[in-house]
C-alpha atoms as an extended CHARMM CRD file, in Angstrom:
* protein
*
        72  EXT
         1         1  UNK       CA            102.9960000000       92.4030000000       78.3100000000  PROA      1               0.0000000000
         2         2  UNK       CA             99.9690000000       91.9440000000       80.9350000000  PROA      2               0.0000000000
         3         3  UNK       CA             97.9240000000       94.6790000000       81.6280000000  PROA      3               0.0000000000
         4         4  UNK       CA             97.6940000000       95.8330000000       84.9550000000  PROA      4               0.0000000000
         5         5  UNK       CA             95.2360000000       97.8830000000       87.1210000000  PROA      5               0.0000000000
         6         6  UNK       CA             95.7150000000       98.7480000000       90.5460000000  PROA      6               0.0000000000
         7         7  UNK       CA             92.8010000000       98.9930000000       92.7990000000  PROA      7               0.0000000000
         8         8  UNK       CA             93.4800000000      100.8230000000       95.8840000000  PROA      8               0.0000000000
         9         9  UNK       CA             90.8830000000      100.3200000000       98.8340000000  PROA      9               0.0000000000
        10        10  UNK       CA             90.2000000000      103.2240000000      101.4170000000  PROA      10              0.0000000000
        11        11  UNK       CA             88.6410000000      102.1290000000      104.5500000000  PROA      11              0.0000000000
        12        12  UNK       CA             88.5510000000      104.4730000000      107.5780000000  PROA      12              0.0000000000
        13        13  UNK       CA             90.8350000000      103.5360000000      109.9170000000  PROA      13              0.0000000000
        14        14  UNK       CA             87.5940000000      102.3170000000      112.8710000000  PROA      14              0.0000000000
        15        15  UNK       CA             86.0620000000      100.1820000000      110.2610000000  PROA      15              0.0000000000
        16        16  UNK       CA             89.0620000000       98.5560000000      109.2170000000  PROA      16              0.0000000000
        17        17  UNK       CA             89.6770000000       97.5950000000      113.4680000000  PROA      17              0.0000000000
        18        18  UNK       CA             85.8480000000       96.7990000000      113.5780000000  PROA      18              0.0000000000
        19        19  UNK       CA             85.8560000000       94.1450000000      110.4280000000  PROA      19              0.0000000000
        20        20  UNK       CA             89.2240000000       92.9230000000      111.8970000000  PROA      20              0.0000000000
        21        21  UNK       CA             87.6160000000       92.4500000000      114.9620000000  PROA      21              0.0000000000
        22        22  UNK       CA             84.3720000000       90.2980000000      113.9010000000  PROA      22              0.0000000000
        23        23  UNK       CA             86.5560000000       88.3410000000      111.7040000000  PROA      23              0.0000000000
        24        24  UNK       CA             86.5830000000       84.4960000000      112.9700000000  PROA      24              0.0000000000
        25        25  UNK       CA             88.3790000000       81.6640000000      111.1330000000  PROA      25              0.0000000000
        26        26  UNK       CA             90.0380000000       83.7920000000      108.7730000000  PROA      26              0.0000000000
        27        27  UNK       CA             92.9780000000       83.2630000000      106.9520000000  PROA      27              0.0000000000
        28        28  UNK       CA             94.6980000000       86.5580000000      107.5790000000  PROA      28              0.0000000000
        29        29  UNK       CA             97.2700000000       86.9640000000      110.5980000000  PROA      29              0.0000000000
        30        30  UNK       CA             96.1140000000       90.5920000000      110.3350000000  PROA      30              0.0000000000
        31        31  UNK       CA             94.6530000000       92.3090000000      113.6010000000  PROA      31              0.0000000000
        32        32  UNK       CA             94.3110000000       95.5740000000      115.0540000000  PROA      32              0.0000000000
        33        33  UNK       CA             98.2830000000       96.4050000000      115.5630000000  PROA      33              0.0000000000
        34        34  UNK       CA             98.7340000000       95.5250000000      111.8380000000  PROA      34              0.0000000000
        35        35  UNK       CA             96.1720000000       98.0030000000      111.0070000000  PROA      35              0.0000000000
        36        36  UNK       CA             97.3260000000      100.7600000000      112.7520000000  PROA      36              0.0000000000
        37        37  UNK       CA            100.7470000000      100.4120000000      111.4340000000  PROA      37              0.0000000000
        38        38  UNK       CA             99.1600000000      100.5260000000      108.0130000000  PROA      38              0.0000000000
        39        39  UNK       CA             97.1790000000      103.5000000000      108.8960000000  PROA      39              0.0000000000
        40        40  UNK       CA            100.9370000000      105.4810000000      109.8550000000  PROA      40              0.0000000000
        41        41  UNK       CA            102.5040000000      103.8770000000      106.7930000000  PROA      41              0.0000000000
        42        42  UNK       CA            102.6140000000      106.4950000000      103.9040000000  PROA      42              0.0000000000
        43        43  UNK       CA            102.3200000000      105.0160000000      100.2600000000  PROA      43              0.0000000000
        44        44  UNK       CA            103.5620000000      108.2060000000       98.5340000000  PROA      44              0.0000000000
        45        45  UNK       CA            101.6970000000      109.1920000000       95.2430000000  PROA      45              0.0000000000
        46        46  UNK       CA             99.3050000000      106.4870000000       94.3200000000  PROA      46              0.0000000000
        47        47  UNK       CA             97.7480000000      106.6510000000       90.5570000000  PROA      47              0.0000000000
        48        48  UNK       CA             95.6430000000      103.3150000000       91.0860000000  PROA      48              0.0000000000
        49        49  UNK       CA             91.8400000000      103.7150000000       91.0030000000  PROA      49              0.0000000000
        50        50  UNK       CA             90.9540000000      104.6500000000       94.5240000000  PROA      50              0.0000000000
        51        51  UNK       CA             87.7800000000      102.8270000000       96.0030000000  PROA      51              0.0000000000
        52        52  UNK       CA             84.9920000000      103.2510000000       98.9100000000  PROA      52              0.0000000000
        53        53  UNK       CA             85.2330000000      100.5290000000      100.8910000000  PROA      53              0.0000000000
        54        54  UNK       CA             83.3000000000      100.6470000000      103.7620000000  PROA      54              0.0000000000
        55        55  UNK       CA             80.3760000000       99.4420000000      102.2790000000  PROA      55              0.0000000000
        56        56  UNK       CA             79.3760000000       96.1550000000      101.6900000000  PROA      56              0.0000000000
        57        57  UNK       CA             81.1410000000       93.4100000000       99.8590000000  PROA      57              0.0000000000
        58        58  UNK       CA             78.6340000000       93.4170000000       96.9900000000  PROA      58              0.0000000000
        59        59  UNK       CA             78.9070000000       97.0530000000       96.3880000000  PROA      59              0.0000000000
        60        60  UNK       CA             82.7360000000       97.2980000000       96.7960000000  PROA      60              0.0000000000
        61        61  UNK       CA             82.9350000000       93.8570000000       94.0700000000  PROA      61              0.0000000000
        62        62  UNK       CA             80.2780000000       95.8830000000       91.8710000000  PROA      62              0.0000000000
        63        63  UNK       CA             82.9410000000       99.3540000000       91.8460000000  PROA      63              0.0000000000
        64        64  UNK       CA             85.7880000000       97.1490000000       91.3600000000  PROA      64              0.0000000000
        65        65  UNK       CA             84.6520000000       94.9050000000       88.6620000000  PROA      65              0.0000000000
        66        66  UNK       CA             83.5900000000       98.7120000000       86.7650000000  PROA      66              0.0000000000
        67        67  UNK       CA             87.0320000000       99.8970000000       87.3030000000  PROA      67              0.0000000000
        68        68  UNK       CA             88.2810000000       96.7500000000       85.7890000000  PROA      68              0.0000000000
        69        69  UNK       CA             86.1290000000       96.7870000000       82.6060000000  PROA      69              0.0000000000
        70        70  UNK       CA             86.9420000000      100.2620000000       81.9940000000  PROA      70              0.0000000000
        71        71  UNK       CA             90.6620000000       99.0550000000       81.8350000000  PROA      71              0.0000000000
        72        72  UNK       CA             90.4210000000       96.6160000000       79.2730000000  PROA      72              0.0000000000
């Protein structure tokens, strides 16, 4: 009986290997062949709520957190 609402994050494909690349200490074992293979992956139809998020982490947190209080 919990709600849920999928949020769905599009990042090109460049930032995604850029961000992956500056990352240092992180806790992910992603890098870039794990991105690519995401990128050729396909989902099929998808009715989460689709966000930007190649800006930054503020702004993407800010369109989230609205997507979130809209599903209450």
């Amino acid at each position: 009986g919990v709600p849920f609402t999928g949020l769905w994050l599009d990042l090109p494909l460049e930032t995604r290997l850029e961000r992956i690349g500056d990352r240092h200490g992180d806790a992910s074992d992603a890098d870039a062949a794990v991105a690519r293979q995401q990128q050729a992956y396909d989902c099929g139809p998808m009715d989460w709520a689709r966000l930007d998020a190649s800006g930054p982490l503020d702004e993407v947190a800010a369109r989230a957190a609205a997507v979130l209080e809209l599903a209450d």
